Short mmCIF file of C-alpha atoms and ligand atoms in Angstrom, two decimals:
data_model
loop_
_atom_site.label_atom_id
_atom_site.label_comp_id
_atom_site.label_asym_id
_atom_site.label_seq_id
_atom_site.Cartn_x
_atom_site.Cartn_y
_atom_site.Cartn_z
CA UNK A 1 0.00 0.00 0.00
CA UNK A 2 1.19 3.50 -0.88
CA UNK A 3 2.55 5.38 2.12
CA UNK A 4 2.63 9.19 1.96
CA UNK A 5 5.46 11.03 3.71
CA UNK A 6 6.04 14.41 5.28
CA UNK A 7 8.26 16.91 3.44
CA UNK A 8 10.70 18.48 5.91
CA UNK A 9 13.97 20.26 5.16
CA UNK A 10 13.74 19.25 1.49
CA UNK A 11 13.43 15.52 2.30
CA UNK A 12 10.51 13.11 2.26
CA UNK A 13 10.44 11.66 5.77
CA UNK A 14 8.29 9.31 7.81
CA UNK A 15 6.45 10.71 10.86
CA UNK A 16 8.66 10.54 13.98
CA UNK A 17 6.25 8.31 15.90
CA UNK A 18 5.67 6.06 12.87
CA UNK A 19 1.88 6.44 13.03
CA UNK A 20 -0.31 6.54 9.91
CA UNK A 21 -3.98 7.07 9.09
CA UNK A 22 -5.91 5.19 6.40
CA UNK A 23 -6.79 7.17 3.28
CA UNK A 24 -10.11 6.24 1.68
CA UNK A 25 -11.10 6.67 -1.97
CA UNK A 26 -14.61 8.19 -1.75
CA UNK A 27 -15.78 6.68 -5.04
CA UNK A 28 -15.06 3.12 -3.92
CA UNK A 29 -15.07 3.33 -0.13
CA UNK A 30 -11.74 1.44 -0.13
CA UNK A 31 -8.49 2.37 1.63
CA UNK A 32 -5.87 3.14 -1.02
CA UNK A 33 -3.00 4.72 0.94
CA UNK A 34 -1.71 5.67 4.35
CA UNK A 35 -1.04 9.23 5.44
CA UNK A 36 1.28 10.28 8.29
CA UNK A 37 -0.49 10.99 11.56
CA UNK A 38 2.16 13.54 12.54
CA UNK A 39 2.53 15.09 15.97
CA UNK A 40 4.30 17.96 17.73
CA UNK A 41 7.74 16.45 17.09
CA UNK A 42 7.21 16.48 13.30
CA UNK A 43 5.82 20.01 13.43
CA UNK A 44 8.79 21.16 15.47
CA UNK A 45 11.24 19.60 13.00
CA UNK A 46 9.43 21.38 10.15
CA UNK A 47 9.46 24.77 11.92
CA UNK A 48 13.17 24.36 12.66
CA UNK A 49 13.92 23.52 9.02
CA UNK A 50 11.96 26.60 7.96
CA UNK A 51 13.84 28.79 10.42
CA UNK A 52 17.17 27.57 9.03
CA UNK A 53 16.06 28.30 5.46
CA UNK A 54 14.56 31.71 6.24
CA UNK A 55 17.57 34.09 6.15
CA UNK A 56 18.69 33.02 2.67
CA UNK A 57 15.15 32.84 1.27
CA UNK A 58 14.09 36.30 2.46
CA UNK A 59 17.39 37.73 1.17
CA UNK A 60 16.81 36.41 -2.36
CA UNK A 61 15.57 39.08 -4.78
CA UNK A 62 11.81 38.76 -5.38
CA UNK A 63 12.58 38.02 -9.01
CA UNK A 64 14.56 34.90 -8.11
CA UNK A 65 11.99 33.65 -5.65
CA UNK A 66 9.43 34.27 -8.35
CA UNK A 67 11.39 32.30 -10.93
CA UNK A 68 11.29 29.21 -8.71
CA UNK A 69 7.56 29.58 -8.18
CA UNK A 70 6.96 29.93 -11.91
CA UNK A 71 9.04 26.78 -12.42
CA UNK A 72 6.79 24.99 -9.94
CA UNK A 73 3.74 26.22 -11.89
CA UNK A 74 5.21 24.75 -15.08
CA UNK A 75 5.83 21.41 -13.38
CA UNK A 76 2.23 21.31 -12.16
CA UNK A 77 1.06 21.92 -15.74
CA UNK A 78 3.35 19.18 -17.04
CA UNK A 79 1.91 16.79 -14.46
CA UNK A 80 -1.70 17.82 -15.04
CA UNK A 81 -3.04 14.32 -15.74
CA UNK A 82 -1.26 12.64 -12.85
CA UNK A 83 -2.32 15.33 -10.38
CA UNK A 84 -5.91 15.43 -11.66
CA UNK A 85 -6.23 11.65 -11.26
CA UNK A 86 -4.81 11.83 -7.75
CA UNK A 87 -7.20 14.65 -6.81
CA UNK A 88 -10.20 12.77 -8.17
CA UNK A 89 -9.20 9.54 -6.45
CA UNK A 90 -8.59 11.29 -3.13
CA UNK A 91 -11.60 13.60 -3.11
CA UNK A 92 -14.28 11.87 -5.23
CA UNK A 93 -14.68 14.81 -7.61
CA UNK A 94 -15.12 14.16 -11.34
CA UNK A 95 -11.76 13.77 -13.05
CA UNK A 96 -12.95 16.29 -15.65
CA UNK A 97 -13.38 18.92 -12.91
CA UNK A 98 -9.96 18.26 -11.39
CA UNK A 99 -8.42 18.52 -14.86
CA UNK A 100 -10.15 21.77 -15.80
CA UNK A 101 -10.46 23.56 -12.46
CA UNK A 102 -8.39 22.31 -9.54
CA UNK A 103 -5.03 21.57 -11.08
CA UNK A 104 -4.88 24.43 -13.62
CA UNK A 105 -5.74 26.80 -10.78
CA UNK A 106 -2.95 25.36 -8.59
CA UNK A 107 -0.51 26.13 -11.42
CA UNK A 108 -1.98 29.64 -11.82
CA UNK A 109 -1.54 30.31 -8.11
CA UNK A 110 2.23 29.80 -8.36
CA UNK A 111 2.54 31.62 -11.71
CA UNK A 112 0.46 34.55 -10.45
CA UNK A 113 2.24 35.08 -7.12
CA UNK A 114 5.63 34.27 -8.63
CA UNK A 115 5.28 37.34 -10.79
CA UNK A 116 3.13 39.40 -8.38
CA UNK A 117 6.04 39.71 -5.94
CA UNK A 118 7.86 41.76 -8.57
CA UNK A 119 4.94 44.20 -8.80
CA UNK A 120 4.61 44.61 -5.05
CA UNK A 121 5.77 47.99 -3.78
CA UNK A 122 5.48 50.09 -0.67
CA UNK A 123 4.59 53.71 -0.04
CA UNK A 124 6.61 56.84 0.69
CA UNK A 125 5.14 59.85 2.50
CA UNK A 126 7.07 63.06 1.89
CA UNK A 127 6.66 66.08 4.19
CA UNK A 128 8.20 68.79 1.99
CA UNK A 129 11.43 70.09 3.52
CA UNK A 130 10.76 68.33 6.82
CA UNK A 131 11.01 64.56 6.54
CA UNK A 132 10.49 61.61 4.30
CA UNK A 133 8.78 58.48 5.52
CA UNK A 134 9.01 55.26 3.67
CA UNK A 135 7.51 51.87 4.41
CA UNK A 136 9.51 48.68 4.37
CA UNK A 137 7.49 45.47 4.15
CA UNK A 138 9.39 42.69 5.93
CA UNK A 139 8.44 39.04 5.42
CA UNK A 140 6.77 37.82 8.62
CA UNK A 141 9.06 34.81 8.99
CA UNK A 142 7.87 31.24 9.33
CA UNK A 143 4.13 30.94 8.69
CA UNK A 144 1.51 28.18 8.77
CA UNK A 145 -0.87 27.41 5.91
CA UNK A 146 -3.80 25.08 6.73
CA UNK A 147 -6.30 24.01 4.10
CA UNK A 148 -9.52 21.96 3.78
CA UNK A 149 -10.54 18.93 1.70
CA UNK A 150 -12.92 20.39 -0.86
CA UNK A 151 -10.44 21.98 -3.30
CA UNK A 152 -7.30 20.31 -2.00
CA UNK A 153 -4.38 21.45 -4.18
CA UNK A 154 -6.20 24.60 -5.36
CA UNK A 155 -6.55 26.03 -1.83
CA UNK A 156 -3.27 24.62 -0.50
CA UNK A 157 -1.29 26.46 -3.19
CA UNK A 158 -3.48 29.59 -2.88
CA UNK A 159 -1.89 30.09 0.54
CA UNK A 160 1.60 28.72 0.01
CA UNK A 161 2.34 30.69 -3.18
CA UNK A 162 1.89 34.22 -1.76
CA UNK A 163 3.67 33.27 1.48
CA UNK A 164 6.74 32.09 -0.43
CA UNK A 165 6.56 35.02 -2.85
CA UNK A 166 6.56 37.44 0.08
CA UNK A 167 9.77 35.87 1.42
CA UNK A 168 8.29 33.77 4.21
CA UNK A 169 9.12 30.11 4.81
CA UNK A 170 6.13 27.82 5.18
CA UNK A 171 4.96 24.88 7.23
CA UNK A 172 1.79 23.71 5.51
CA UNK A 173 -0.79 21.15 6.56
CA UNK A 174 -3.29 19.86 4.01
CA UNK A 175 -6.51 18.21 5.11
CA UNK A 176 -5.94 14.68 6.44
CA UNK A 177 -8.97 13.69 4.34
CA UNK A 178 -7.33 14.69 1.01
CA UNK A 179 -3.53 14.87 1.36
CA UNK A 180 -2.51 13.06 -1.84
CA UNK A 181 -1.81 16.01 -4.18
CA UNK A 182 -0.03 17.91 -1.39
CA UNK A 183 2.28 14.90 -1.11
CA UNK A 184 2.86 14.95 -4.88
CA UNK A 185 3.63 18.67 -4.63
CA UNK A 186 6.57 17.80 -2.33
CA UNK A 187 8.24 15.95 -5.20
CA UNK A 188 7.58 18.79 -7.63
CA UNK A 189 9.04 21.32 -5.17
CA UNK A 190 12.22 19.23 -5.04
CA UNK A 191 12.29 19.04 -8.83
CA UNK A 192 11.76 22.80 -9.18
CA UNK A 193 14.85 23.37 -7.03
CA UNK A 194 13.07 25.08 -4.15
CA UNK A 195 15.77 25.40 -1.44
CA UNK A 196 15.45 22.87 1.37
CA UNK A 197 13.25 24.01 4.26
CA UNK A 198 11.54 26.85 2.38
CA UNK A 199 8.39 24.77 2.02
CA UNK A 200 7.60 22.04 4.54
CA UNK A 201 4.51 19.87 4.40
CA UNK A 202 3.35 18.06 7.54
CA UNK A 203 0.42 15.66 7.28
CA UNK A 204 -1.97 14.76 10.06
CA UNK A 205 -5.21 15.52 11.86
CA UNK A 206 -6.50 18.88 13.04
CA UNK A 207 -6.26 18.08 16.77
CA UNK A 208 -2.83 16.44 16.23
CA UNK A 209 -0.50 18.09 13.72
CA UNK A 210 -2.82 21.09 13.19
CA UNK A 211 -3.05 22.03 16.85
CA UNK A 212 0.72 21.61 17.33
CA UNK A 213 1.28 23.91 14.34
CA UNK A 214 -0.98 26.75 15.46
CA UNK A 215 0.46 26.60 19.00
CA UNK A 216 4.12 26.53 17.92
CA UNK A 217 5.89 29.69 19.11
CA UNK A 218 7.98 29.79 15.92
CA UNK A 219 4.90 30.39 13.76
CA UNK A 220 4.26 34.11 13.17
CA UNK A 221 1.08 33.92 11.11
CA UNK A 222 -1.65 31.44 10.25
CA UNK A 223 -3.50 31.40 6.97
CA UNK A 224 -6.44 29.06 7.46
CA UNK A 225 -9.29 27.92 5.22
CA UNK A 226 -11.90 25.61 6.69
CA UNK A 227 -14.98 25.50 8.86
CA UNK A 228 -16.20 28.43 10.98
CA UNK A 229 -16.01 26.44 14.22
CA UNK A 230 -12.38 25.46 13.54
CA UNK A 231 -11.67 29.10 12.72
CA UNK A 232 -13.04 30.19 16.09
CA UNK A 233 -10.89 27.61 17.82
CA UNK A 234 -7.76 28.71 15.94
CA UNK A 235 -8.45 32.37 16.76
CA UNK A 236 -8.72 31.48 20.47
CA UNK A 237 -5.48 29.44 20.41
CA UNK A 238 -3.48 31.99 18.44
CA UNK A 239 -4.59 35.18 20.21
CA UNK A 240 -2.37 34.92 23.32
CA UNK A 241 0.72 34.71 21.09
CA UNK A 242 -0.48 37.62 18.87
CA UNK A 243 -0.18 35.61 15.70
CA UNK A 244 -1.42 37.30 12.56
CA UNK A 245 -4.53 35.50 11.26
CA UNK A 246 -6.29 35.13 7.96
CA UNK A 247 -9.44 33.04 8.31
CA UNK A 248 -11.45 31.92 5.28
CA UNK A 249 -14.48 30.12 6.68
CA UNK A 250 -17.89 28.72 5.85
CA UNK A 251 -20.73 30.15 3.82
CA UNK A 252 -24.46 29.90 3.14
CA UNK A 253 -24.59 31.85 -0.04
CA UNK A 254 -27.70 33.37 -1.63
CA UNK A 255 -28.46 33.30 -5.35
CA UNK A 256 -30.92 36.08 -6.30
CA UNK A 257 -32.78 35.59 -9.58
CA UNK A 258 -34.72 38.66 -10.72
CA UNK A 259 -37.52 38.34 -13.29
CA UNK A 260 -35.74 40.50 -15.88
CA UNK A 261 -32.66 38.26 -16.10
CA UNK A 262 -31.51 36.01 -18.92
CA UNK A 263 -33.31 33.00 -17.46
CA UNK A 264 -31.61 30.41 -19.65
CA UNK A 265 -28.20 31.58 -18.49
CA UNK A 266 -29.37 31.94 -14.87
CA UNK A 267 -30.61 28.34 -14.84
CA UNK A 268 -27.53 26.97 -16.57
CA UNK A 269 -25.10 28.69 -14.20
CA UNK A 270 -27.24 28.01 -11.13
CA UNK A 271 -26.84 24.30 -11.88
CA UNK A 272 -23.08 24.79 -11.57
CA UNK A 273 -23.27 27.11 -8.56
CA UNK A 274 -25.53 24.61 -6.77
CA UNK A 275 -23.86 21.31 -7.61
CA UNK A 276 -20.28 21.80 -8.82
CA UNK A 277 -17.97 19.52 -6.82
CA UNK A 278 -21.17 17.93 -5.36
CA UNK A 279 -21.99 21.29 -3.75
CA UNK A 280 -18.78 21.13 -1.74
CA UNK A 281 -17.42 24.56 -2.68
CA UNK A 282 -17.59 27.27 -0.04
CA UNK A 283 -18.88 29.63 -2.77
CA UNK A 284 -21.78 27.42 -3.90
CA UNK A 285 -25.15 29.19 -3.78
CA UNK A 286 -27.35 26.92 -1.70
CA UNK A 287 -30.27 29.35 -1.15
CA UNK A 288 -31.91 30.25 -4.45
CA UNK A 289 -34.40 33.14 -4.25
CA UNK A 290 -36.43 33.64 -7.43
CA UNK A 291 -38.72 36.62 -8.19
CA UNK A 292 -42.28 35.31 -8.26
CA UNK A 293 -43.24 36.04 -11.92
CA UNK A 294 -40.52 33.65 -13.17
CA UNK A 295 -40.50 31.23 -10.21
CA UNK A 296 -42.42 28.38 -11.85
CA UNK A 297 -40.49 28.67 -15.12
CA UNK A 298 -37.13 28.76 -13.31
CA UNK A 299 -38.16 25.78 -11.20
CA UNK A 300 -39.24 23.68 -14.19
CA UNK A 301 -36.09 24.36 -16.22
CA UNK A 302 -33.81 23.99 -13.19
CA UNK A 303 -35.32 20.65 -12.12
CA UNK A 304 -35.09 19.27 -15.67
CA UNK A 305 -31.38 20.04 -15.74
CA UNK A 306 -30.77 18.72 -12.21
CA UNK A 307 -32.35 15.42 -13.18
CA UNK A 308 -30.02 15.21 -16.18
CA UNK A 309 -26.88 15.41 -14.02
CA UNK A 310 -25.19 12.02 -14.18
CA UNK A 311 -24.10 10.70 -10.78
CA UNK A 312 -21.38 8.09 -11.12
CA UNK A 313 -17.76 7.01 -11.32
CA UNK A 314 -15.65 10.20 -11.16
CA UNK A 315 -13.25 8.76 -13.73
CA UNK A 316 -15.91 8.65 -16.47
CA UNK A 317 -16.10 11.64 -18.81
CA UNK A 318 -19.92 11.53 -18.69
CA UNK A 319 -20.06 11.94 -14.90
CA UNK A 320 -21.23 15.32 -13.61
CA UNK A 321 -21.63 14.37 -9.93
CA UNK A 322 -18.91 12.36 -8.26
CA UNK A 323 -18.80 11.02 -4.70
CA UNK A 324 -19.03 13.06 -1.50
CA UNK A 325 -15.74 13.20 0.33
CA UNK A 326 -16.44 10.65 3.08
CA UNK A 327 -19.08 8.40 4.60
CA UNK A 328 -19.24 10.73 7.62
CA UNK A 329 -19.85 13.75 5.42
CA UNK A 330 -22.48 11.88 3.38
CA UNK A 331 -24.28 11.02 6.63
CA UNK A 332 -24.14 14.68 7.71
CA UNK A 333 -25.70 15.81 4.41
CA UNK A 334 -28.37 13.06 4.63
CA UNK A 335 -29.22 14.28 8.15
CA UNK A 336 -29.94 17.74 6.69
CA UNK A 337 -32.23 16.12 4.10
CA UNK A 338 -34.13 14.50 6.99
CA UNK A 339 -34.24 17.86 8.74
CA UNK A 340 -35.60 19.54 5.60
CA UNK A 341 -38.51 17.08 5.62
CA UNK A 342 -39.08 17.73 9.34
CA UNK A 343 -39.02 21.49 8.78
CA UNK A 344 -41.83 21.16 6.24
CA UNK A 345 -39.85 21.26 3.01
CA UNK A 346 -41.27 19.75 -0.20
CA UNK A 347 -38.74 17.53 -1.92
CA UNK A 348 -38.69 18.41 -5.63
CA UNK A 349 -35.95 16.02 -6.73
CA UNK A 350 -33.18 13.83 -5.30
CA UNK A 351 -32.87 13.18 -1.59
CA UNK A 352 -31.37 9.68 -1.66
CA UNK A 353 -28.06 7.90 -1.59
CA UNK A 354 -27.11 6.49 -5.00
CA UNK A 355 -25.87 2.94 -5.53
CA UNK A 356 -23.39 3.10 -8.40
CA UNK A 357 -22.73 -0.35 -9.92
CA UNK A 358 -19.29 -1.90 -10.44
CA UNK A 359 -16.13 -0.63 -8.77
CA UNK A 360 -18.04 2.23 -7.11
CA UNK A 361 -20.61 0.01 -5.36
CA UNK A 362 -19.39 1.11 -1.89
CA UNK A 363 -18.87 4.79 -2.78
CA UNK A 364 -20.40 7.84 -1.11
CA UNK A 365 -22.84 9.06 -3.77
CA UNK A 366 -25.89 11.25 -3.32
CA UNK A 367 -28.55 12.53 -5.72
CA UNK A 368 -28.49 16.27 -6.32
CA UNK A 369 -31.35 17.46 -4.15
CA UNK A 370 -33.78 20.39 -4.34
CA UNK A 371 -36.36 21.47 -1.77
CA UNK A 372 -38.95 24.23 -1.75
CA UNK A 373 -41.36 25.53 0.85
CA UNK A 374 -38.78 26.06 3.59
CA UNK A 375 -38.80 29.25 5.67
CA UNK A 376 -35.72 31.44 5.15
CA UNK A 377 -34.97 31.27 8.87
CA UNK A 378 -35.22 27.48 9.28
CA UNK A 379 -32.05 25.52 10.09
CA UNK A 380 -31.72 24.09 6.59
CA UNK A 381 -31.60 27.67 5.25
CA UNK A 382 -29.30 28.91 8.00
CA UNK A 383 -26.66 26.21 8.51
CA UNK A 384 -23.92 25.25 6.08
CA UNK A 385 -24.71 21.82 4.59
CA UNK A 386 -21.77 21.75 2.16
CA UNK A 387 -23.31 19.17 -0.15
CA UNK A 388 -25.59 18.87 -3.20
CA UNK A 389 -28.68 20.27 -1.48
CA UNK A 390 -30.34 23.58 -2.40
CA UNK A 391 -33.62 25.31 -1.58
CA UNK A 392 -35.88 27.34 -3.87
CA UNK A 393 -37.88 30.25 -2.46
CA UNK A 394 -40.03 32.81 -4.35
CA UNK A 395 -39.77 36.51 -3.43
CA UNK A 396 -41.95 39.53 -4.22
CA UNK A 397 -39.77 42.58 -3.63
CA UNK A 398 -36.09 43.51 -3.76
CA UNK A 399 -36.22 44.42 -0.06
CA UNK A 400 -37.56 40.99 0.83
CA UNK A 401 -34.87 39.24 -1.22
CA UNK A 402 -32.13 41.34 0.40
CA UNK A 403 -33.53 40.76 3.88
CA UNK A 404 -33.49 36.98 3.39
CA UNK A 405 -30.15 36.97 1.57
CA UNK A 406 -28.52 38.85 4.46
CA UNK A 407 -30.40 36.93 7.15
CA UNK A 408 -27.72 34.40 8.09
CA UNK A 409 -24.57 34.51 10.22
CA UNK A 410 -22.47 34.00 7.09
CA UNK A 411 -21.31 36.50 4.46
CA UNK A 412 -19.01 34.83 1.97
CA UNK A 413 -20.45 35.26 -1.53
CA UNK A 414 -23.68 36.05 -3.37
CA UNK A 415 -24.92 35.96 -6.95
CA UNK A 416 -27.39 38.35 -8.62
CA UNK A 417 -29.18 37.64 -11.90
CA UNK A 418 -30.66 40.74 -13.57
CA UNK A 419 -30.41 42.82 -16.74
CA UNK A 420 -30.98 46.04 -14.78
CA UNK A 421 -27.51 47.47 -14.21
CA UNK A 422 -28.67 50.03 -11.67
CA UNK A 423 -30.34 47.34 -9.60
CA UNK A 424 -27.29 45.10 -9.89
CA UNK A 425 -25.05 47.74 -8.30
CA UNK A 426 -27.66 48.78 -5.73
CA UNK A 427 -28.29 45.21 -4.55
CA UNK A 428 -24.59 44.24 -4.67
CA UNK A 429 -23.67 47.13 -2.37
CA UNK A 430 -26.33 46.12 0.16
CA UNK A 431 -25.41 42.45 0.29
CA UNK A 432 -23.36 41.32 3.28
CA UNK A 433 -20.96 39.23 1.21
CA UNK A 434 -17.25 39.51 0.55
CA UNK A 435 -17.71 38.51 -3.09
CA UNK A 436 -20.75 39.39 -5.25
CA UNK A 437 -21.15 37.99 -8.75
CA UNK A 438 -23.54 39.61 -11.22
CA UNK A 439 -24.75 37.34 -14.04
CA UNK A 440 -21.88 34.92 -13.46
CA UNK A 441 -20.48 32.62 -10.79
CA UNK A 442 -16.99 31.51 -9.68
CA UNK A 443 -15.44 33.98 -12.05
CA UNK A 444 -12.15 34.58 -10.27
CA UNK A 445 -9.53 37.21 -11.00
CA UNK A 446 -6.59 36.45 -8.72
CA UNK A 447 -5.87 40.17 -8.24
CA UNK A 448 -9.13 40.79 -6.38
CA UNK A 449 -9.54 40.74 -2.58
CA UNK A 450 -11.09 37.43 -1.52
CA UNK A 451 -12.73 36.68 1.79
CA UNK A 452 -15.90 36.72 3.82
CA UNK A 453 -17.88 39.07 6.05
CA UNK A 454 -19.46 38.12 9.41
CA UNK A 455 -18.83 34.46 10.37
CA UNK A 456 -17.33 33.71 6.96
CA UNK A 457 -13.95 34.99 7.96
CA UNK A 458 -11.44 37.64 8.91
CA UNK A 459 -9.07 39.29 6.48
CA UNK A 460 -8.73 39.09 2.74
CA UNK A 461 -6.52 36.96 0.53
CA UNK A 462 -5.78 37.37 -3.16
CA UNK A 463 -3.52 39.73 -5.10
CA UNK A 464 -1.58 42.29 -3.12
CA UNK A 465 -3.78 41.66 -0.07
CA UNK A 466 -2.10 38.28 0.33
CA UNK A 467 1.38 39.79 0.01
CA UNK A 468 0.43 42.42 2.60
CA UNK A 469 -0.80 39.67 4.92
CA UNK A 470 2.49 37.78 4.80
CA UNK A 471 4.58 40.94 5.39
CA UNK A 472 4.85 43.42 8.24
CA UNK A 473 5.07 47.14 7.45
CA UNK A 474 7.77 49.22 9.09
CA UNK A 475 7.86 53.00 8.98
CA UNK A 476 11.29 54.61 8.52
CA UNK A 477 11.27 58.39 9.05
CA UNK A 478 14.26 60.43 7.81
CA UNK A 479 14.59 64.11 8.74
CA UNK A 480 15.44 66.25 5.73
P1 NAD B 1 -12.15 21.87 8.87
O1 NAD B 1 -12.27 23.17 9.58
O2 NAD B 1 -12.67 20.65 9.54
O3 NAD B 1 -10.63 21.55 8.51
C1 NAD B 1 -9.84 22.44 7.75
C2 NAD B 1 -8.39 22.20 8.09
O4 NAD B 1 -8.14 22.58 9.44
C3 NAD B 1 -7.94 20.75 7.97
O5 NAD B 1 -6.63 20.70 7.44
C4 NAD B 1 -7.95 20.28 9.41
O6 NAD B 1 -7.10 19.20 9.67
C5 NAD B 1 -7.49 21.53 10.12
N1 NAD B 1 -7.81 21.61 11.53
C6 NAD B 1 -8.88 21.11 12.17
N2 NAD B 1 -8.79 21.35 13.50
C7 NAD B 1 -7.63 22.04 13.69
C8 NAD B 1 -6.99 22.58 14.84
N3 NAD B 1 -7.47 22.44 16.07
N4 NAD B 1 -5.83 23.23 14.66
C9 NAD B 1 -5.30 23.38 13.42
N5 NAD B 1 -5.85 22.87 12.30
C10 NAD B 1 -7.02 22.22 12.44
O7 NAD B 1 -12.86 22.09 7.46
P2 NAD B 1 -13.11 21.01 6.32
O8 NAD B 1 -14.25 20.14 6.75
O9 NAD B 1 -11.83 20.41 5.90
O10 NAD B 1 -13.58 21.96 5.12
C11 NAD B 1 -14.90 22.37 4.92
C12 NAD B 1 -15.11 23.79 5.41
O11 NAD B 1 -14.20 24.67 4.78
C13 NAD B 1 -16.48 24.32 5.06
O12 NAD B 1 -17.00 24.99 6.18
C14 NAD B 1 -16.20 25.31 3.95
O13 NAD B 1 -17.14 26.35 3.81
C15 NAD B 1 -14.88 25.84 4.34
N6 NAD B 1 -14.21 26.43 3.19
C16 NAD B 1 -14.06 27.79 3.14
C17 NAD B 1 -13.46 28.39 2.04
C18 NAD B 1 -13.26 29.89 1.95
O14 NAD B 1 -12.49 30.32 1.12
N7 NAD B 1 -13.92 30.67 2.79
C19 NAD B 1 -12.98 27.59 1.02
C20 NAD B 1 -13.15 26.21 1.10
C21 NAD B 1 -13.75 25.63 2.20
#
């Protein structure tokens, strides 16, 4: 059986205590590898390796750091098929999605930040004849990057790339549920010639390796993407040591469909925004509010397309819905389907586990599921389900739609469908969401600030925001 290893000081190494966790392929339910169950000793070794590498790495010109990151991007592109297969096997997502979204984006993350560091500059404030102030942005030092299971390599590299570009050294922990591509990245980092210790990857559980990492006194900042509850816990642990925090957390995103929109496009894209990656994207729009005059038409066209989504073996080109990430997660999503029935929802389609024949007979498959008739303040419409379950609700006025859209503890993203440009801006500005899409979804420009309001997070990543996060400004004042 394949045994993954940690990546510490430029070497692939076994966990100090020799403990491993089983890694399950969601599409088959079978164990296919073992992943290190690392502990504080492994984390400490990784932080020490990063500290040793730091002086030379931060002293390298940004251009040279960038060249290595661009090289890593090229290697990811060259290994597209291998990485996409690994991601699909590890996570259950359709291979076609991993090949067109996850892995290309991982390459873009390194290419983007590899060059962005050269465009990063700091300010000068001149007081004529009196003094000149300039700002130096120092790399923070050794930082932690912790990522979730839904977009494994995509989100892992989204954090690592800007940290390295800014001159920090990294100890990164991927999700223990989907560590395979992070392990493969270790080999590519070696091949790219990244100096030993600049990037360290420690595998293991949240309470084990994760907790040791966030508590380690050598870690100056934590960039975390994951659940809101874990984010709260990390904030509590990190606060006494004054660690800088970037927290990208959960969402319960609204999708507002106004009657004047291009309905064909709204339906087509809402299928993606509801069910892409089996609904396991933090930006998925799980609460669909439709203006009453087009509600029945939207519903009919939407349901027809939902029923045409093929659930099956992620390796098949025809598959649109792969497996959910684990049996435990499938059970959690099924419990919300039960709750939707209890809360008075009408099931319009889906709602059941799917038995896929052949090699996937023991996989974690679920029908894409749509409910209507649920109150906007019920639990199903308030809590993050993070699966292929959406609700449809008609609305009568813009105010009502905004009130419901904003009526959760979350504030990550929102989508608006309308042809009225004035309304689009007006509604966008009133939505409590860090990202608002108008007539599109998951359109990402890596230069834009990314992050959530309210319980969806603290801080922004993306573009120069990420480089600012991983650096500390210093004011130097010179008397003229
Ligand atoms: P999770 O919070 O359970 O785990 C995320 C990561 O944190 C994992 O690597 C885990 O091992 C680690 N972790 C857990 N406990 C820890 C601890 N005590 N100390 C340090 N690390 C710890 O989340 P998940 O189930 O892997 O991912 C799903 C969640 O992620 C959803 O809520 C989703 O909305 C959110 N998410 C948010 C974004 C965003 O950009 N806002 C993107 C993707 C996913």
